[in-house]
Coordinates of C-alpha atoms in Angstrom, one line a residue:
X6 CA -29.1 -35.5 -32.8
X7 CA -25.4 -35.0 -33.3
X8 CA -24.1 -31.5 -33.4
X9 CA -22.7 -32.1 -37.1
X10 CA -25.9 -33.5 -38.2
X11 CA -27.8 -30.5 -36.7
X12 CA -25.6 -28.1 -38.6
X13 CA -26.1 -29.9 -41.7
X14 CA -30.2 -30.1 -41.4
X15 CA -30.1 -26.2 -40.4
X16 CA -27.5 -25.2 -43.0
X17 CA -25.3 -23.7 -40.5
X18 CA -21.8 -23.8 -41.3
X19 CA -18.8 -22.2 -39.2
X20 CA -19.6 -18.8 -40.5
X21 CA -23.4 -19.1 -39.4
X22 CA -22.5 -20.3 -36.0
X23 CA -20.1 -17.5 -35.5
X24 CA -22.7 -15.1 -36.5
X25 CA -25.0 -16.3 -33.7
X26 CA -22.2 -16.4 -31.2
X27 CA -20.6 -13.1 -32.0
X28 CA -23.1 -10.8 -30.5
X29 CA -23.2 -12.5 -27.2
X30 CA -19.5 -12.4 -26.9
X31 CA -19.5 -8.8 -27.9
X32 CA -22.1 -8.0 -25.4
X33 CA -20.1 -9.7 -22.6
X34 CA -16.7 -8.5 -23.4
X35 CA -17.1 -4.7 -24.2
X36 CA -14.0 -2.7 -25.3
X37 CA -12.8 -0.3 -22.4
X38 CA -9.7 1.8 -22.1
X39 CA -8.9 3.0 -18.6
X40 CA -6.4 5.2 -17.2
X41 CA -4.6 4.5 -13.8
X42 CA -2.3 7.2 -12.3
X43 CA 0.0 5.9 -9.5
X44 CA 1.9 7.4 -6.7
X45 CA 5.1 6.0 -8.0
X46 CA 7.8 7.2 -10.3
X47 CA 8.8 4.5 -13.0
X48 CA 12.0 4.0 -11.6
X49 CA 10.6 2.0 -8.7
X50 CA 10.0 -1.1 -10.6
X51 CA 8.3 -3.0 -7.9
X52 CA 5.7 -0.4 -6.9
X53 CA 5.1 1.1 -10.2
X54 CA 5.7 -2.4 -11.7
X55 CA 2.6 -3.7 -9.4
X56 CA 0.4 -1.3 -11.3
X57 CA 1.7 -2.6 -14.8
X58 CA 1.4 -6.2 -13.7
X59 CA -2.2 -5.6 -12.9
X60 CA -2.9 -3.9 -16.0
X61 CA -1.1 -6.7 -18.0
X62 CA -3.2 -9.5 -16.3
X63 CA -6.5 -7.6 -17.0
X64 CA -5.6 -7.2 -20.7
X65 CA -4.4 -10.9 -21.1
X66 CA -7.7 -12.3 -19.4
X67 CA -9.9 -10.1 -21.8
X68 CA -8.0 -10.6 -25.0
X69 CA -7.3 -7.0 -24.9
X70 CA -10.9 -5.9 -24.7
X71 CA -10.2 -4.2 -21.4
X72 CA -7.1 -2.2 -21.3
X73 CA -5.7 -0.1 -18.5
X74 CA -2.9 2.2 -19.0
X75 CA -0.8 2.9 -15.8
X76 CA 0.9 6.5 -15.6
X77 CA 3.8 7.5 -13.2
X78 CA 3.3 10.1 -10.5
X79 CA 3.0 13.5 -12.0
X80 CA 2.0 12.4 -15.3
X81 CA -1.6 13.0 -15.1
X82 CA -1.9 14.1 -11.4
X83 CA 0.6 14.5 -8.5
X84 CA 1.5 11.4 -6.7
X85 CA -0.6 12.3 -3.5
X86 CA -3.8 13.2 -5.7
X87 CA -4.6 9.8 -7.0
X88 CA -7.7 9.2 -4.9
X89 CA -8.9 12.7 -5.8
X90 CA -8.6 12.0 -9.5
X91 CA -10.5 8.8 -9.1
X92 CA -13.1 10.0 -6.9
X93 CA -14.1 13.2 -9.3
X94 CA -14.0 10.8 -12.2
X95 CA -11.0 12.4 -13.9
X96 CA -9.5 8.7 -14.2
X97 CA -11.4 5.4 -13.6
X98 CA -8.7 3.7 -11.4
X99 CA -5.6 4.6 -9.5
X100 CA -2.9 2.7 -7.8
X101 CA -1.7 4.2 -4.5
X102 CA -1.3 4.0 -0.7
X103 CA -4.5 4.7 1.3
X104 CA -2.8 6.5 4.1
X105 CA -1.6 9.3 2.0
X106 CA -5.1 10.6 2.2
X107 CA -4.9 10.6 6.0
X108 CA -5.7 14.4 5.9
X109 CA -9.1 13.7 4.6
X110 CA -10.0 11.2 7.4
X111 CA -7.6 9.3 9.6
X112 CA -9.4 6.2 8.8
X113 CA -7.6 6.2 5.6
X114 CA -4.7 4.7 7.5
X115 CA -6.1 1.3 7.7
X116 CA -6.1 0.8 4.1
X117 CA -2.3 0.7 4.2
X118 CA -1.0 0.1 7.7
X119 CA -1.6 1.5 11.3
X120 CA 1.4 2.3 13.4
X121 CA 2.4 -0.7 15.5
X122 CA 0.0 -2.8 13.7
X123 CA 0.0 -6.1 12.2
X124 CA 2.4 -7.7 9.9
X125 CA 2.0 -8.2 6.1
X126 CA 0.0 -11.5 6.5
X127 CA -2.2 -10.4 9.3
X128 CA -3.2 -7.2 7.4
X129 CA -4.0 -9.2 4.3
X130 CA -6.0 -11.8 6.1
X131 CA -8.0 -9.2 7.8
X132 CA -8.9 -7.5 4.4
X133 CA -9.7 -10.6 2.7
X134 CA -11.3 -12.8 5.3
X135 CA -11.8 -10.6 8.6
X136 CA -14.3 -8.1 7.1
X137 CA -11.6 -5.5 6.4
X138 CA -12.6 -5.1 2.9
X139 CA -16.2 -4.6 3.7
X140 CA -15.6 -2.2 6.5
X141 CA -13.0 -0.2 4.3
X142 CA -15.4 0.0 1.1
X143 CA -18.1 1.2 3.3
X144 CA -16.0 4.1 4.5
X145 CA -14.5 4.7 0.9
X146 CA -18.2 5.0 -0.3
X147 CA -18.1 8.6 1.1
X148 CA -15.3 9.2 -1.5
X149 CA -17.0 7.5 -4.3
X150 CA -14.4 4.9 -4.7
X151 CA -14.1 1.1 -4.2
X152 CA -10.8 -0.6 -3.1
X153 CA -9.1 -3.7 -4.5
X154 CA -6.0 -5.3 -2.9
X155 CA -3.1 -4.4 -5.3
X156 CA 0.1 -4.9 -3.5
X157 CA 2.1 -5.0 -0.2
X158 CA 5.7 -4.0 0.5
X159 CA 6.2 -6.3 3.7
X160 CA 7.9 -4.8 6.7
X161 CA 9.6 -1.5 6.0
X162 CA 12.6 0.1 7.2
X163 CA 12.9 3.1 9.7
X164 CA 14.5 5.6 7.3
X165 CA 17.5 7.5 6.5
X166 CA 18.8 10.2 8.9
X167 CA 21.6 12.7 8.3
X168 CA 22.5 12.5 11.9
X169 CA 22.5 9.5 14.4
X170 CA 19.7 9.5 16.9
X171 CA 21.0 9.1 20.6
X172 CA 17.5 9.2 22.2
X173 CA 14.0 10.6 22.1
X174 CA 15.2 14.3 22.5
X175 CA 16.9 14.0 19.1
X176 CA 13.3 13.8 17.5
X177 CA 12.5 17.2 18.7
X178 CA 12.4 19.6 15.7
X179 CA 13.4 16.7 13.4
X180 CA 12.0 17.4 9.8
X181 CA 11.2 13.9 9.0
X182 CA 9.4 12.8 5.7
X183 CA 6.9 10.2 6.8
X184 CA 3.5 9.3 5.7
X185 CA 0.1 9.7 7.4
X186 CA -0.6 8.5 10.9
X187 CA 2.9 8.0 11.8
X188 CA 3.7 11.6 11.3
X189 CA 1.0 12.5 14.0
X190 CA 2.6 10.0 16.3
X191 CA 6.0 11.4 16.0
X192 CA 4.6 14.9 16.3
X193 CA 3.7 14.0 19.8
X194 CA 7.4 13.6 20.4
X195 CA 8.4 16.9 18.7
X196 CA 9.2 15.8 15.3
X197 CA 7.9 17.8 12.3
X198 CA 6.4 15.4 9.9
X199 CA 6.7 16.1 6.0
X200 CA 4.5 14.3 3.6
X201 CA 6.5 14.1 0.1
X202 CA 6.0 12.0 -2.8
X203 CA 8.7 9.4 -3.5
X204 CA 10.4 11.3 -6.5
X205 CA 10.8 14.3 -4.5
X206 CA 12.4 12.9 -1.4
X207 CA 16.1 12.9 -2.5
X208 CA 16.3 16.6 -3.4
X209 CA 14.7 17.6 -0.2
X210 CA 17.2 15.5 1.8
X211 CA 20.1 16.7 -0.3
X212 CA 19.1 20.4 0.2
X213 CA 18.5 19.9 3.9
X214 CA 14.9 21.0 3.6
X215 CA 14.3 17.8 5.7
X216 CA 16.6 16.0 8.0
X217 CA 15.3 12.3 7.5
X218 CA 13.0 10.3 5.3
X219 CA 11.5 7.0 5.3
X220 CA 10.4 5.1 2.0
X221 CA 10.1 1.4 1.9
X222 CA 13.2 -0.8 2.3
X223 CA 16.5 -1.5 0.7
X224 CA 15.6 -2.3 -2.8
X225 CA 13.6 0.8 -3.4
X226 CA 15.7 3.1 -1.1
X227 CA 19.0 2.0 -3.0
X228 CA 17.4 3.2 -6.4
X229 CA 16.3 6.5 -4.9
X230 CA 20.0 7.0 -3.6
X231 CA 19.3 8.2 -0.1
X232 CA 22.6 6.5 1.1
X233 CA 24.5 9.5 -0.5
X234 CA 23.0 12.2 1.6
X235 CA 21.7 10.5 4.6
X236 CA 24.1 7.6 5.9
X237 CA 22.2 6.5 9.0
X238 CA 19.8 3.7 8.2
X239 CA 17.3 2.8 11.0
X240 CA 15.0 -0.2 11.5
X241 CA 12.3 -1.3 12.0
X242 CA 9.6 0.8 10.4
X243 CA 7.1 0.5 13.2
X244 CA 4.7 2.5 11.3
X245 CA 4.4 0.0 8.5
X246 CA 4.6 -3.6 9.5
X247 CA 3.0 -4.8 6.2
X248 CA 1.2 -1.9 4.4
X249 CA -1.2 -2.8 1.8
X250 CA -1.5 -0.9 -1.5
X251 CA -4.8 -0.6 -3.1
X252 CA -6.3 0.1 -6.4
X253 CA -9.0 2.5 -6.0
X254 CA -11.9 2.2 -8.8
X255 CA -14.4 5.1 -9.2
X256 CA -17.6 3.9 -7.7
X257 CA -19.8 4.6 -10.8
X258 CA -17.4 3.0 -13.1
X259 CA -17.1 0.0 -10.9
X260 CA -20.9 -0.4 -10.9
X261 CA -21.0 -0.2 -14.6
X262 CA -18.5 -3.1 -15.3
X263 CA -19.8 -6.5 -16.1
X264 CA -19.5 -8.8 -13.2
X265 CA -16.9 -10.8 -14.7
X266 CA -14.9 -7.8 -15.5
X267 CA -15.1 -6.9 -11.7
X268 CA -13.8 -10.4 -10.8
X269 CA -11.1 -10.0 -13.5
X270 CA -9.9 -6.6 -11.8
X271 CA -10.0 -8.2 -8.4
X272 CA -7.9 -11.3 -9.2
X273 CA -5.4 -9.2 -11.2
X274 CA -5.0 -7.1 -8.2
X275 CA -4.4 -10.2 -6.0
X276 CA -1.7 -11.4 -8.7
X277 CA 0.1 -7.9 -8.5
X278 CA 0.0 -8.3 -4.7
X279 CA 1.7 -11.7 -4.7
X280 CA 4.1 -10.7 -7.3
X281 CA 5.2 -7.5 -5.3
X282 CA 5.7 -9.4 -2.1
X283 CA 7.8 -11.9 -3.9
X284 CA 9.7 -9.1 -5.7
X285 CA 10.7 -7.4 -2.4
X286 CA 11.7 -10.8 -0.7
X287 CA 14.1 -11.3 -3.7
X288 CA 15.5 -7.8 -4.0
X289 CA 15.8 -6.6 -0.5
X290 CA 18.7 -8.8 1.0
X291 CA 21.2 -8.1 -1.9
X292 CA 20.3 -4.5 -2.0
X293 CA 20.9 -4.0 1.8
X294 CA 24.4 -5.7 1.4
X295 CA 25.2 -3.1 -1.6
X296 CA 24.0 -0.2 0.7
X297 CA 26.3 -1.3 3.5
X298 CA 29.1 -1.6 1.1
X299 CA 28.2 1.9 -0.1
X300 CA 28.6 3.3 3.3
X301 CA 25.1 2.9 5.0
X302 CA 25.4 2.7 8.7
X303 CA 22.6 0.4 10.0
X304 CA 21.0 1.2 13.5
X305 CA 18.0 -0.3 15.4
X306 CA 15.8 2.3 17.0
X307 CA 16.8 2.3 20.8
X308 CA 14.3 0.8 23.1
X309 CA 13.7 4.2 24.7
X310 CA 12.7 5.6 21.2
X311 CA 10.5 2.4 20.4
X312 CA 8.7 2.6 23.7
X313 CA 8.1 6.3 23.5
X314 CA 6.6 5.9 20.0
X315 CA 4.3 3.0 21.2
X316 CA 3.0 5.1 24.0
X317 CA 2.3 7.9 21.7
X318 CA 0.6 5.7 19.1
X319 CA -1.7 4.3 21.6
X320 CA -2.6 7.7 23.0
X321 CA -3.3 8.8 19.4
X322 CA -5.3 5.7 18.6
X323 CA -7.5 6.4 21.8
X324 CA -7.7 10.1 20.9
X325 CA -9.0 9.7 17.3
X326 CA -11.3 6.9 18.2
X327 CA -13.1 9.2 20.7
X328 CA -14.1 11.4 18.0
X329 CA -14.1 9.6 14.9
X330 CA -16.7 6.7 14.5
X331 CA -15.4 5.3 11.3
X332 CA -11.9 5.0 12.8
X333 CA -13.1 3.5 15.9
X334 CA -15.2 0.9 14.0
X335 CA -12.1 0.0 11.8
X336 CA -9.5 0.0 14.7
X337 CA -11.7 -2.4 16.7
X338 CA -12.3 -4.7 13.8
X339 CA -8.6 -4.8 13.1
X340 CA -7.7 -5.2 16.7
X341 CA -10.2 -8.0 17.3
X342 CA -8.9 -10.0 14.3
X343 CA -5.4 -9.6 15.2
X344 CA -6.0 -10.8 18.8
X345 CA -5.9 -7.4 20.4
X346 CA -2.3 -7.7 20.6
X347 CA 0.2 -7.0 17.8
X348 CA 2.8 -9.6 18.7
X349 CA 5.1 -8.7 15.8
X350 CA 5.9 -5.4 17.7
X351 CA 5.4 -6.7 21.3
X352 CA 9.3 -6.8 21.6
X353 CA 9.2 -2.9 21.6
X354 CA 7.0 -2.9 24.8
X355 CA 8.3 -5.9 26.8
X356 CA 11.8 -6.4 25.8
X357 CA 13.4 -9.0 23.7
X358 CA 13.9 -11.8 26.4
X359 CA 10.4 -11.5 27.6
X360 CA 9.1 -11.7 24.1
X361 CA 10.8 -14.9 23.3
X362 CA 9.8 -16.5 26.5
X363 CA 6.3 -15.6 25.7
X364 CA 6.6 -16.6 22.0
X365 CA 9.1 -19.5 22.0
X366 CA 8.5 -20.2 18.3
X367 CA 8.7 -16.5 17.2

């Protein structure tokens, strides 16, 4: 029997068919309103923009049934307390960098980037296809959160310094705004690491509370105005070869979501991730040219500094692995996936000529 004949026989018109379908649709598309604090000021339209993009995709995919409202750092909770707010259920979801919570457990560093670790693509491949997501989410269960890939800045710069670095000795006593594990590495060389949210870095540099600061790269660094108070701009950011940004969802809220809402959230995060990487690739080159025109003095970290930092990083990796099973398990997984040799940073260890001879297509 044809569909139109069935409708005539049963007496169902459009209104009757809608009456049957509506309850099923309503049940599968519940109306939800979530709040998403971030670790970013609104002025950083790529980092904060990633959270906005993720929320926009979720709303569009659910015909506005599932709405997520992003908030800048400090609007609901301070920028470095996003995971805490998600963990205790103050909010349902948050957008942040995992390594900000290194103080809770060093294993948090792997959700962003490990010093002298892989580049953007290897980090992402490990998370998506190399078991990284599963290992991390098993760890994050201890904090009542689930992670979703939601951004990546690509290779970062080494930061802004009020004075030029001439050697490793210049790191001694240096008050350096740097996040997570990298701070512990530099501490081994005498630096004094400071973890400060993005919106608070400029005044700390301006007042001399800190001597140097790293953030992301030219596009964001220009917006934050660092060139005005610390003209020496160093590269590379060996602590962040390609740091992932994650959306953390409260475990109970995640479990209560319909499966298709879970998938929509996951795919919205992937879209935000791809958008963010493209936005930085577009924005960084012209921003660097503008910074140089504004007086930035570009320097590479010396081979002496790079080699000392690499040695300190390896020592710290081994020290933490010896006492922290979660860190050891995650470090071994990432190392095995990356080939147990992070070629992106091998130049720091063996020298440029040897690196090119070993990797002629690099």
